[in-house]
Structure formats: C-alpha cells, structure tokens
Amino acid sequence: MASSLTTASPSPAHEKTLFGHPIGLATLFMTEMWERFSYYGMRALLVLYLVSGGTDAATGSQGGGLGFKMGAATAIYSVYVAMVYLMAMPGGWFGDRVWGARKTVAIAGFVIMAGHVALALPGQIAFFVGLLLVAIGSGLLKANISTMVGHLYKGADDPRRDGGFTLFYVGINLGAFGAPFLIGTVGEVVNWHLGFLLAAIGMGLGLVVFLVFGRTLSPQSSVVPNPLSATERNGIVVKAVIAIAIVAAFYGTVTAMGMFTINWALYPITIAGLIIPVVVLARIKRDKDLSAPEQSKMSAYIWFFIAAAVFWMIYDQGGSTLSLFADSKTGTLFGWDPSTTWYQALNPLFVMALAPVFAWMWLWLARKNQEPNTIVKFAMGLVLVGGSFFVFVVPMSMASDGTKVSPMWLVSIYMIQTIAELCLSPVGLSVTTKMAPQKYASQMMGVWFLAVTAGDCTTGLLSLAGVDLNGTWIIGMQAALAAGAGFAVYMYRKRVQALMGSVH
C-alpha cells in the first residue's frame, strides 16, 4: 500500500522568523548597525582630524591632521553631513529606477568602505576623495535600507511593522553608541588613519553580513519598481557626461591658473544645498496635477520644512562646534579626563534611554486626550534645541578667559538636544508620509532629508563667510532664532492646522 505521508518542503529563508519578526530583520539590523558604527566613528574624528596639526612639543600628543582653522573645519564638516542627506534623493532614485533597493545597498556598502580606506591614507587628496565616497555611499544606503525593512512585512497593516522599525532604530543607535569609544579612541589617541581604517573594517563587517545572509531578505527588495526605459537611460547618460565634462573643464581651468583652493569646492556645494531644496519644494508646490487638498498640505509642509532646517542647523553642530569646545575648553570630571570623541556617544545613549519613555508618554497622553499635536511637538523641539544653545552660552562665557569648564555642561546640552530630537524628528518623518501628495509619495522622504541639507549648508556658508561659530554671540543668535521659530510655529498653529486638512 502506498504511503499517504508526504515530506514538507522547507520554507524559503526569507519566510522564517526570529522572535516573531522576519529573520531578514536581523540581517538588516546588523548591516545598519555596522554601517552606523563606521559613519559615526569617522564623524567623531572628522573635525578633530581637520584642526589637528603637528605634534605638541609640550604634551607629546599626536598631531598628524590637516591643520585647518576651526572655521574651515566646521565648513567642511557641515558640507559633508549635508552631502550625505542630499545624496539620499538620488539614492532613492537609483533604488527605484536602476538597481533596486538590495543591489543599491550592496553597491553603497562597497563605496562607503572604499571611502574609509581612502581616509586611512595620508594626504589631503586621499582625505577629500574618501569623504566624497563616504557621503555618496551613505546617501545611497540611507535611502534604500529602510525601504527594505518595510519589504519584510505584509503591507502597512502588519501589526509587527512598527516593532520591526523600532528594533531597526535600536541597531542604528547601538552602532552610533559604540563607535566613539573604539574608532574615536584609537583615532584620537593612537593614530588618526588607524581610526579611519577601523571604520572601513566596520563597514566591511556589515557588508559581509548583508551579502552572506542576503537570502533572508524579501525578494521584493531585488525588484526595480519603475525601471528606466532605454530612451530615458540614454538621455540621462548623455546629460551626466555633459555635466561631468563641464565641471571637469571648469575645475581644470581653475587649477591650471593656480587659483584652486578648497573654497572653490565648498562654496558651490553649500549654495547648491540651499538652492536645491527650494527648487524641489517649488516644483512640487506648483505641480498642476496636485489636487486642492494636496496643494494645501504642501503649503503647510513648507512650515515644517523650514522649522526642521533651523533645528538641524543647530543640532548637527554636536559633531563640530560642541566637539571643538569639548576638545579645548572642558576639564576633568572627578579627576577623570574623558576622550573628546566620547561625547559623541551621548546622543545615541540618550536616544536609547529616552525613546521608550517618550513613546509611553505620548500614548499615555493620547489616552487622556491630551497628546500635543504635530505642530506643537515641532514647536517644542525648536524651543528646546534653541534652549540647548542658550545653556551653551554659559560655559562658553565661563571659558572665555581660559578657564576649563565641567564636562557636565556638555552632557546637559546633548541631553536637551536629544529630547528636542525626540519631539521633532520622528514626528517629521511621520508627517512627511501623511502629507505627501500621491504623485510624490516615494520621493517625499528624500525631501524631508533635504531639510537637513539646508540646515547644514547654512552652517557651512556662515563658516565660509568668516563667521566664528565658536563665538558666544553667534551661539546666542542661533538659540534666539530657533526659539523664535518655535514660538512662531506655535502662534500660527491654527493656520497651519487648517492647511493640513485631515492630518493631525
């Protein structure tokens, strides 16, 4: 008699689960953790390496950096961060139209690793090539890896989806938290280039995880959602070649005339970083295909965009202005002298500690029908980030005569900024998806990242113009600008809410 038993075929790897979530989440968690480890580790060293000169004869501490002045270092740092977020838009385009999310992330990983390897080599040329590669790779990866997390779940209504993104966010902050202690310490104390090499190794580990365990990812991540036609591809190639030829001819001429300085590269990028967001928003706002409600929501969104740009202008100085202050103006804490780069671990530490508290608090207030709406949360974030710089004025004034101040001043400033971030950043991401016109649904996240670009390019342009961002008066002015913007958003909240329509 024939047996009625059949052997069940094994489930595909991407359908398996781990602790209730698709097993591919672990792959993306580890990939993003190591990528953030490399990114934040290098970022913790960046400004310090730029301003470091020769060996200090008195202390014997290592120099070996590029010897830039503080203003130039701040400008380079700001332009670099701006480029990372500026590249998120073309990164998303490549994922949607050329390679698909999975292939784009793999290519991005190789580009980032190559960038860190270039940074590990001595000399300005290798440094700026490395910085450019890391910025391009980070933008390509940032735009696509979150999309791949979404692919793991069965639609927007999958009850595990929010939890999956929360775990993914933990991976980001774990990488960011550990990086300053390892990469930062090795780079600052032992050798700058060895620190950058550790960043390359970190990205390499993430890339190995991504490639080896790629079978756990959703097949949807390998699909190109809207592939270019042959005609479109040829047109883009021609335009790209023409643009590259024009840029190469221009800079070749400037170099041949002996006029080239780093400002010839920084000024065009900072100006472009301010113009591009305006052009993109104007193009969307003037699109006649948008319905009247969509037009109204875009008018409201511009308020949020400007507010976010002001916020990031201050917030992202945590790795430049605050880091330079920590390096030269802070003393010991109970006889302990923390490494300058370790301050960069405070933000991810506070995020991991406070994010669950805020999530619980918003739910508790919602149950009591007292949760602040999106506009009020934005206003709170702006006022708080402005308040952090009002606090910063105090230790800056104390240190003006050469006095070393307590590191606890910086701890408090980073904590206030993290609270401000938790009020504004998650809400900004959410409101962007809610208010996006249907036609631009897949592009609006890139538009949100352009607010970071605009904020950092403002900082970069101020530095290039000779404004000392490490001066007490400019810190106070930025604090007043952010707080004033927060109060303006709050005072006009009813008008903005009317423009938002059904979005709350």
Coordinates of C-alpha atoms in Angstrom, one line a residue, residues 4-504:
S4 CA -0.1 8.7 2.4
L5 CA 2.8 10.6 4.1
T6 CA 4.5 13.5 2.2
T7 CA 7.6 15.3 3.0
A8 CA 7.0 19.0 3.5
S9 CA 9.4 21.2 1.6
P10 CA 11.4 23.7 3.7
S11 CA 10.2 27.3 3.8
P12 CA 12.3 29.8 1.9
A13 CA 14.8 31.6 4.1
H14 CA 13.0 35.0 3.9
E15 CA 9.8 33.4 5.3
K16 CA 11.5 32.3 8.5
T17 CA 11.0 34.3 11.7
L18 CA 13.2 35.2 14.7
F19 CA 11.4 36.3 17.9
G20 CA 8.3 36.8 15.9
H21 CA 9.8 39.0 13.2
P22 CA 11.0 38.1 9.7
I23 CA 14.6 36.8 10.0
G24 CA 15.7 39.3 7.4
L25 CA 15.3 42.0 10.1
A26 CA 18.3 40.6 11.9
T27 CA 20.3 40.8 8.6
L28 CA 19.3 44.5 8.1
F29 CA 19.8 45.2 11.8
M30 CA 23.4 44.1 11.7
T31 CA 24.1 45.7 8.4
E32 CA 22.8 49.1 9.5
M33 CA 24.5 48.7 13.0
W34 CA 27.9 48.3 11.4
E35 CA 27.3 51.0 8.8
R36 CA 26.3 53.5 11.5
F37 CA 29.3 52.3 13.5
S38 CA 31.6 53.3 10.6
Y39 CA 29.7 56.5 9.9
Y40 CA 29.6 57.9 13.5
G41 CA 33.1 56.7 14.3
M42 CA 34.5 58.6 11.4
R43 CA 32.3 61.6 12.1
A44 CA 33.6 61.7 15.7
L45 CA 37.1 62.1 14.4
L46 CA 36.4 64.3 11.4
V47 CA 36.6 67.8 12.9
L48 CA 39.4 66.9 15.3
Y49 CA 41.5 65.5 12.5
L50 CA 40.9 68.6 10.4
V51 CA 42.1 71.0 13.0
S52 CA 45.0 68.8 14.3
G53 CA 48.4 70.0 13.2
G54 CA 51.9 68.8 14.2
T55 CA 52.9 67.0 17.4
D56 CA 52.5 69.1 20.5
A57 CA 56.0 69.7 22.0
A58 CA 54.7 70.2 25.5
T59 CA 52.5 67.1 25.7
G60 CA 53.9 64.9 23.0
S61 CA 50.3 64.3 21.8
Q62 CA 49.9 63.3 18.2
G63 CA 49.1 65.9 15.5
G64 CA 49.2 64.5 12.1
G65 CA 46.0 66.0 11.0
L66 CA 45.4 68.5 8.2
G67 CA 45.9 71.7 10.2
F68 CA 42.8 73.6 9.1
K69 CA 41.4 76.5 11.1
M70 CA 38.3 76.0 13.1
G71 CA 36.0 77.9 10.6
A72 CA 37.2 75.9 7.6
A73 CA 36.9 72.6 9.6
T74 CA 33.3 73.4 10.6
A75 CA 32.5 74.3 7.0
I76 CA 34.0 71.0 5.7
Y77 CA 32.1 69.0 8.4
S78 CA 28.8 70.8 7.6
V79 CA 29.2 70.3 3.9
Y80 CA 30.0 66.6 4.4
V81 CA 26.9 66.0 6.5
A82 CA 24.8 68.0 4.1
M83 CA 26.0 65.9 1.2
V84 CA 25.1 62.6 2.9
Y85 CA 21.5 63.8 3.2
L86 CA 21.5 65.5 -0.3
M87 CA 22.5 62.1 -1.8
A88 CA 19.5 60.4 -0.2
M89 CA 17.3 61.7 -3.0
P90 CA 19.4 60.3 -5.9
G91 CA 20.0 57.2 -3.8
G92 CA 16.2 56.6 -3.6
W93 CA 16.0 57.2 -7.4
F94 CA 18.7 54.6 -8.1
G95 CA 16.8 52.1 -5.9
D96 CA 13.5 52.8 -7.7
R97 CA 14.7 53.1 -11.2
V98 CA 18.1 51.5 -11.8
W99 CA 19.3 48.8 -9.4
G100 CA 16.5 48.0 -6.9
A101 CA 17.0 48.5 -3.2
R102 CA 19.0 45.4 -2.5
K103 CA 21.6 45.9 -5.2
T104 CA 21.9 49.7 -4.4
V105 CA 22.6 48.9 -0.7
A106 CA 25.3 46.4 -1.7
I107 CA 27.0 48.9 -4.0
A108 CA 26.7 51.6 -1.4
G109 CA 28.4 49.4 1.2
F110 CA 31.4 48.9 -1.2
V111 CA 31.6 52.7 -1.9
I112 CA 31.5 53.5 1.8
M113 CA 34.2 51.0 2.6
A114 CA 36.4 52.4 -0.2
G115 CA 35.8 55.9 1.2
H116 CA 37.0 54.9 4.7
V117 CA 40.1 53.1 3.2
A118 CA 40.9 56.4 1.3
L119 CA 40.6 58.3 4.6
A120 CA 43.0 55.9 6.2
L121 CA 45.7 57.1 3.7
P122 CA 47.7 60.2 4.5
G123 CA 47.3 63.5 2.5
Q124 CA 44.6 65.9 1.5
I125 CA 43.7 64.4 -1.8
A126 CA 43.0 60.9 -0.3
F127 CA 41.1 62.6 2.5
F128 CA 38.7 64.5 0.3
V129 CA 38.2 61.6 -2.1
G130 CA 37.4 59.4 0.9
L131 CA 35.0 62.0 2.3
L132 CA 33.2 62.2 -1.1
L133 CA 32.9 58.4 -1.4
V134 CA 31.5 58.0 2.1
A135 CA 29.0 60.8 1.5
I136 CA 27.8 59.2 -1.8
G137 CA 27.7 55.7 -0.3
S138 CA 25.8 56.8 2.8
G139 CA 23.2 58.6 0.8
L140 CA 22.7 55.6 -1.4
L141 CA 22.3 53.3 1.6
K142 CA 20.2 55.5 3.8
A143 CA 17.5 55.9 1.1
N144 CA 17.1 52.2 0.5
I145 CA 17.8 50.1 3.6
S146 CA 14.7 51.4 5.4
T147 CA 12.6 50.6 2.4
M148 CA 14.0 47.0 2.6
V149 CA 12.8 46.8 6.2
G150 CA 9.3 47.7 5.0
H151 CA 9.5 44.9 2.4
L152 CA 9.9 42.3 5.1
Y153 CA 6.3 42.9 6.3
K154 CA 3.0 42.1 4.7
G155 CA 1.7 45.6 4.0
A156 CA 1.3 48.7 6.1
D157 CA -1.3 46.9 8.3
D158 CA 1.1 44.2 9.5
P159 CA 1.0 44.5 13.3
R160 CA 4.7 43.7 13.6
R161 CA 5.7 46.5 11.3
D162 CA 6.1 49.3 13.9
G163 CA 8.0 47.0 16.2
G164 CA 10.3 46.0 13.4
F165 CA 11.2 49.6 12.6
T166 CA 11.8 50.2 16.3
L167 CA 14.3 47.3 16.5
F168 CA 16.0 48.6 13.4
Y169 CA 16.3 52.1 15.1
V170 CA 17.9 50.4 18.0
G171 CA 20.5 49.0 15.6
I172 CA 21.3 52.5 14.4
N173 CA 21.9 53.8 17.9
L174 CA 23.9 50.7 19.0
G175 CA 26.3 51.3 16.2
A176 CA 26.4 55.1 16.9
F177 CA 27.0 54.5 20.6
G178 CA 29.9 52.1 20.3
A179 CA 31.8 53.9 17.5
P180 CA 33.2 56.8 19.5
F181 CA 34.6 54.5 22.1
L182 CA 36.5 52.3 19.7
I183 CA 37.1 54.2 16.5
G184 CA 37.2 57.6 18.3
T185 CA 39.7 56.5 21.0
V186 CA 42.0 54.7 18.6
G187 CA 41.9 57.6 16.1
E188 CA 42.4 60.4 18.7
V189 CA 44.9 58.7 20.9
V190 CA 46.8 56.2 18.7
N191 CA 46.6 57.3 15.0
W192 CA 44.0 59.1 13.0
H193 CA 44.4 56.9 10.0
L194 CA 44.1 53.7 12.0
G195 CA 40.8 55.0 13.4
F196 CA 39.6 55.6 9.8
L197 CA 40.7 52.1 8.9
L198 CA 38.6 50.6 11.8
A199 CA 35.6 52.4 10.3
A200 CA 36.4 50.7 7.0
I201 CA 36.5 47.3 8.8
G202 CA 33.2 48.1 10.5
M203 CA 31.5 48.7 7.1
G204 CA 33.2 45.6 5.8
L205 CA 31.6 43.5 8.5
G206 CA 28.2 45.0 7.7
L207 CA 28.7 44.3 4.0
V208 CA 29.7 40.6 4.7
V209 CA 26.5 40.1 6.8
F210 CA 24.4 41.7 4.1
L211 CA 25.9 39.5 1.3
V212 CA 26.1 36.2 3.2
F213 CA 22.6 36.4 4.6
G214 CA 21.0 38.1 1.6
R215 CA 18.7 35.1 1.1
T216 CA 16.8 36.1 4.2
L217 CA 15.7 39.3 2.6
S218 CA 12.4 39.8 0.8
P219 CA 12.6 39.0 -3.0
Q220 CA 10.7 42.3 -3.4
S221 CA 13.9 44.2 -2.5
S222 CA 15.6 42.9 -5.6
V223 CA 12.9 44.3 -7.9
V224 CA 13.3 47.6 -9.7
P225 CA 9.9 49.2 -9.2
N226 CA 10.0 51.6 -12.0
P227 CA 12.8 50.8 -14.4
L228 CA 14.2 53.3 -16.8
S229 CA 13.3 52.8 -20.5
A230 CA 16.2 52.6 -23.0
T231 CA 15.4 56.1 -24.2
E232 CA 15.4 57.5 -20.6
R233 CA 18.6 55.8 -19.8
N234 CA 20.4 57.1 -22.9
G235 CA 19.2 60.6 -22.2
I236 CA 20.4 60.5 -18.6
V237 CA 23.8 59.2 -19.6
V238 CA 24.2 62.0 -22.1
K239 CA 23.2 64.6 -19.6
A240 CA 25.6 63.1 -17.0
V241 CA 28.5 63.1 -19.4
I242 CA 27.9 66.7 -20.3
A243 CA 27.6 67.8 -16.7
I244 CA 30.8 65.9 -15.7
A245 CA 32.7 67.4 -18.7
I246 CA 31.6 71.0 -17.8
V247 CA 32.6 70.5 -14.1
A248 CA 36.0 68.9 -15.1
A249 CA 36.7 71.7 -17.6
F250 CA 35.9 74.4 -15.1
Y251 CA 38.0 73.0 -12.2
G252 CA 40.8 72.0 -14.6
T253 CA 41.0 75.6 -15.8
V254 CA 40.9 77.0 -12.2
T255 CA 43.6 74.5 -11.2
A256 CA 45.8 75.3 -14.2
M257 CA 45.6 79.0 -13.4
G258 CA 46.8 78.2 -9.9
M259 CA 43.7 79.6 -8.3
F260 CA 42.2 76.5 -6.8
T261 CA 41.6 76.4 -3.0
I262 CA 39.2 74.2 -1.0
N263 CA 36.6 77.1 -1.1
W264 CA 36.2 76.5 -4.8
A265 CA 34.6 73.2 -3.9
L266 CA 32.8 74.2 -0.7
Y267 CA 31.0 77.3 -1.9
P268 CA 29.3 75.6 -4.9
I269 CA 28.1 72.7 -2.7
T270 CA 26.8 74.9 0.1
I271 CA 25.0 77.2 -2.3
A272 CA 23.5 74.2 -4.2
G273 CA 22.5 72.7 -0.9
L274 CA 20.4 75.8 -0.2
I275 CA 19.0 76.2 -3.7
I276 CA 18.1 72.5 -4.4
P277 CA 15.6 72.2 -1.5
V278 CA 13.9 75.5 -2.6
V279 CA 13.7 74.3 -6.3
V280 CA 12.3 70.8 -5.3
L281 CA 9.6 72.3 -3.0
A282 CA 8.7 74.9 -5.5
R283 CA 8.4 72.3 -8.3
I284 CA 6.1 70.1 -6.2
K285 CA 4.0 73.0 -4.9
R286 CA 3.5 74.4 -8.5
D287 CA 2.6 71.0 -10.0
K288 CA -0.8 71.4 -11.6
D289 CA -1.6 67.7 -11.2
L290 CA -1.9 68.1 -7.4
S291 CA -5.5 68.4 -6.1
A292 CA -6.5 71.4 -4.0
P293 CA -6.2 69.4 -0.7
E294 CA -2.7 68.3 -1.7
Q295 CA -1.7 71.8 -2.6
S296 CA -2.9 73.0 0.8
K297 CA -1.0 70.2 2.6
M298 CA 2.2 71.2 0.7
S299 CA 1.7 74.8 1.9
A300 CA 1.6 73.5 5.5
Y301 CA 4.5 71.2 4.9
I302 CA 6.8 74.2 3.9
W303 CA 6.3 75.4 7.5
F304 CA 7.6 72.1 8.9
F305 CA 10.4 72.0 6.4
I306 CA 11.7 75.5 7.3
A307 CA 11.4 74.7 11.0
A308 CA 13.3 71.4 10.6
A309 CA 16.1 73.2 8.7
V310 CA 16.5 75.6 11.6
F311 CA 16.5 72.6 14.0
W312 CA 19.2 70.6 12.1
M313 CA 21.3 73.7 11.7
I314 CA 21.9 73.7 15.5
Y315 CA 21.6 70.0 16.2
D316 CA 24.2 68.9 13.8
Q317 CA 26.8 71.2 15.4
G318 CA 27.1 68.5 18.0
G319 CA 29.9 67.0 15.9
S320 CA 31.6 70.3 15.1
T321 CA 31.1 73.3 17.4
L322 CA 30.4 71.3 20.5
S323 CA 33.2 68.8 19.7
L324 CA 35.7 71.6 19.3
F325 CA 34.6 73.2 22.6
A326 CA 35.0 69.8 24.3
D327 CA 38.5 69.4 22.9
S328 CA 39.8 72.7 24.2
K329 CA 37.6 74.1 26.9
T330 CA 36.5 71.2 29.1
G331 CA 38.3 69.9 32.2
T332 CA 38.2 66.7 34.2
L333 CA 35.2 65.1 35.9
F334 CA 36.2 63.8 39.4
G335 CA 39.8 63.6 38.2
W336 CA 38.8 61.7 35.0
D337 CA 39.6 63.3 31.7
P338 CA 37.2 61.7 29.0
S339 CA 38.3 61.5 25.4
T340 CA 36.8 64.2 23.2
T341 CA 35.2 61.7 20.9
W342 CA 33.3 60.0 23.7
Y343 CA 30.9 62.9 23.9
Q344 CA 29.6 61.8 20.5
A345 CA 28.2 58.6 22.3
L346 CA 25.9 60.7 24.5
N347 CA 23.2 61.3 21.9
P348 CA 22.6 57.6 20.9
L349 CA 22.8 56.7 24.6
F350 CA 20.1 59.3 25.5
V351 CA 18.0 58.2 22.5
M352 CA 18.0 54.5 23.6
A353 CA 17.2 55.6 27.2
L354 CA 14.5 58.1 26.4
A355 CA 12.8 56.9 23.2
P356 CA 10.8 54.3 25.1
V357 CA 9.8 56.9 27.7
F358 CA 8.6 59.3 25.0
A359 CA 6.7 56.5 23.2
W360 CA 4.9 55.6 26.5
M361 CA 4.3 59.3 27.4
W362 CA 2.7 60.1 24.0
L363 CA 0.4 57.0 24.4
W364 CA -0.5 57.9 28.0
L365 CA -1.3 61.5 27.0
A366 CA -3.3 60.2 24.0
R367 CA -5.4 58.0 26.2
K368 CA -6.2 61.1 28.3
N369 CA -6.9 63.1 25.1
Q370 CA -4.0 65.4 25.9
E371 CA -1.3 64.4 23.5
P372 CA 0.2 67.5 21.7
N373 CA -0.5 67.6 18.0
T374 CA 2.2 67.5 15.4
I375 CA 2.6 71.3 15.2
V376 CA 3.0 71.7 19.0
K377 CA 5.6 68.9 19.1
F378 CA 7.6 70.7 16.3
A379 CA 7.4 73.9 18.3
M380 CA 8.6 72.1 21.4
G381 CA 11.6 70.6 19.5
L382 CA 12.6 74.1 18.2
V383 CA 12.3 75.8 21.6
L384 CA 14.3 73.0 23.3
V385 CA 17.1 72.9 20.7
G386 CA 17.3 76.7 21.0
G387 CA 17.4 76.3 24.8
S388 CA 20.3 74.0 24.5
F389 CA 22.3 76.8 22.9
F390 CA 21.2 79.3 25.5
V391 CA 22.7 76.8 28.0
F392 CA 25.8 76.6 25.8
V393 CA 26.3 80.4 26.2
V394 CA 27.0 79.9 29.9
P395 CA 30.1 77.6 29.7
M396 CA 31.3 79.5 26.7
S397 CA 31.3 82.7 28.7
M398 CA 33.0 80.9 31.7
A399 CA 35.7 79.5 29.4
S400 CA 36.4 82.8 27.6
D401 CA 39.3 83.6 30.0
G402 CA 40.9 80.2 29.6
T403 CA 39.1 78.5 32.4
K404 CA 38.3 74.8 31.9
V405 CA 34.6 74.0 32.5
S406 CA 33.0 70.9 33.7
P407 CA 32.1 68.2 31.1
M408 CA 28.6 68.1 32.7
W409 CA 27.8 71.2 30.8
L410 CA 28.1 69.3 27.5
V411 CA 26.3 66.3 28.9
S412 CA 23.3 68.5 29.7
I413 CA 23.4 70.2 26.3
Y414 CA 23.4 66.9 24.5
M415 CA 20.6 65.6 26.7
I416 CA 18.4 68.7 25.9
Q417 CA 19.1 68.3 22.2
T418 CA 18.1 64.6 22.3
I419 CA 14.8 65.5 24.0
A420 CA 14.3 68.1 21.3
E421 CA 15.1 65.4 18.6
L422 CA 12.6 63.0 20.1
C423 CA 9.9 65.7 19.9
L424 CA 10.7 66.7 16.3
S425 CA 12.5 64.0 14.2
P426 CA 10.0 61.0 14.5
V427 CA 7.1 63.4 14.1
G428 CA 8.7 64.9 11.0
L429 CA 9.1 61.5 9.4
S430 CA 5.5 60.7 10.2
V431 CA 4.0 63.9 8.9
T432 CA 6.1 63.7 5.7
T433 CA 4.4 60.3 4.8
K434 CA 1.0 61.6 5.8
M435 CA 1.1 64.9 3.9
A436 CA 2.9 63.6 0.8
P437 CA 1.0 64.1 -2.5
Q438 CA 0.1 60.8 -4.1
K439 CA 2.3 61.6 -7.1
Y440 CA 5.4 62.2 -4.9
A441 CA 4.8 59.5 -2.3
S442 CA 8.1 57.8 -2.9
Q443 CA 10.1 61.0 -3.1
M444 CA 8.9 62.9 -0.1
M445 CA 11.2 61.1 2.3
G446 CA 14.1 62.5 0.3
V447 CA 12.5 65.9 0.5
W448 CA 12.5 65.6 4.3
F449 CA 16.2 64.8 4.3
L450 CA 16.8 68.0 2.3
A451 CA 15.8 69.9 5.4
V452 CA 19.0 68.5 7.0
T453 CA 20.9 69.5 3.9
A454 CA 19.6 73.1 4.1
G455 CA 20.4 73.4 7.8
D456 CA 23.9 72.1 7.5
C457 CA 24.6 74.2 4.3
T458 CA 23.6 77.3 6.3
T459 CA 26.1 76.5 8.9
G460 CA 28.7 75.8 6.2
L461 CA 28.1 79.0 4.4
L462 CA 28.3 81.0 7.7
S463 CA 31.7 79.4 8.4
L464 CA 33.0 80.1 4.9
A465 CA 31.9 83.7 5.2
G466 CA 34.2 84.1 8.2
V467 CA 31.5 83.9 10.9
D468 CA 33.0 82.3 14.0
L469 CA 30.5 79.7 15.0
N470 CA 32.5 79.1 18.2
G471 CA 31.8 82.6 19.4
T472 CA 29.3 83.4 22.2
W473 CA 27.3 85.9 20.2
I474 CA 26.6 83.7 17.2
I475 CA 25.6 80.8 19.5
G476 CA 23.2 83.2 21.3
M477 CA 21.8 84.4 17.9
Q478 CA 21.2 80.8 16.8
A479 CA 19.5 80.0 20.1
A480 CA 17.2 83.0 19.7
L481 CA 16.4 82.1 16.0
A482 CA 15.4 78.5 17.0
A483 CA 13.3 79.6 20.0
G484 CA 11.7 82.4 17.9
A485 CA 10.9 79.9 15.1
G486 CA 9.4 77.6 17.7
F487 CA 7.1 80.3 19.1
A488 CA 6.2 81.4 15.6
V489 CA 5.1 77.9 14.7
Y490 CA 3.1 77.7 17.9
M491 CA 1.4 81.0 17.4
Y492 CA 0.4 80.1 13.8
R493 CA -0.6 76.6 14.7
K494 CA -4.3 77.1 13.9
R495 CA -3.5 78.4 10.4
V496 CA -1.1 75.6 9.7
Q497 CA -3.6 73.0 11.0
A498 CA -6.2 74.4 8.7
L499 CA -3.8 73.9 5.7
M500 CA -3.1 70.4 6.9
G501 CA -6.8 69.4 6.4
S502 CA -7.5 66.0 7.9
V503 CA -3.9 65.3 9.0
H504 CA -3.4 65.8 12.7

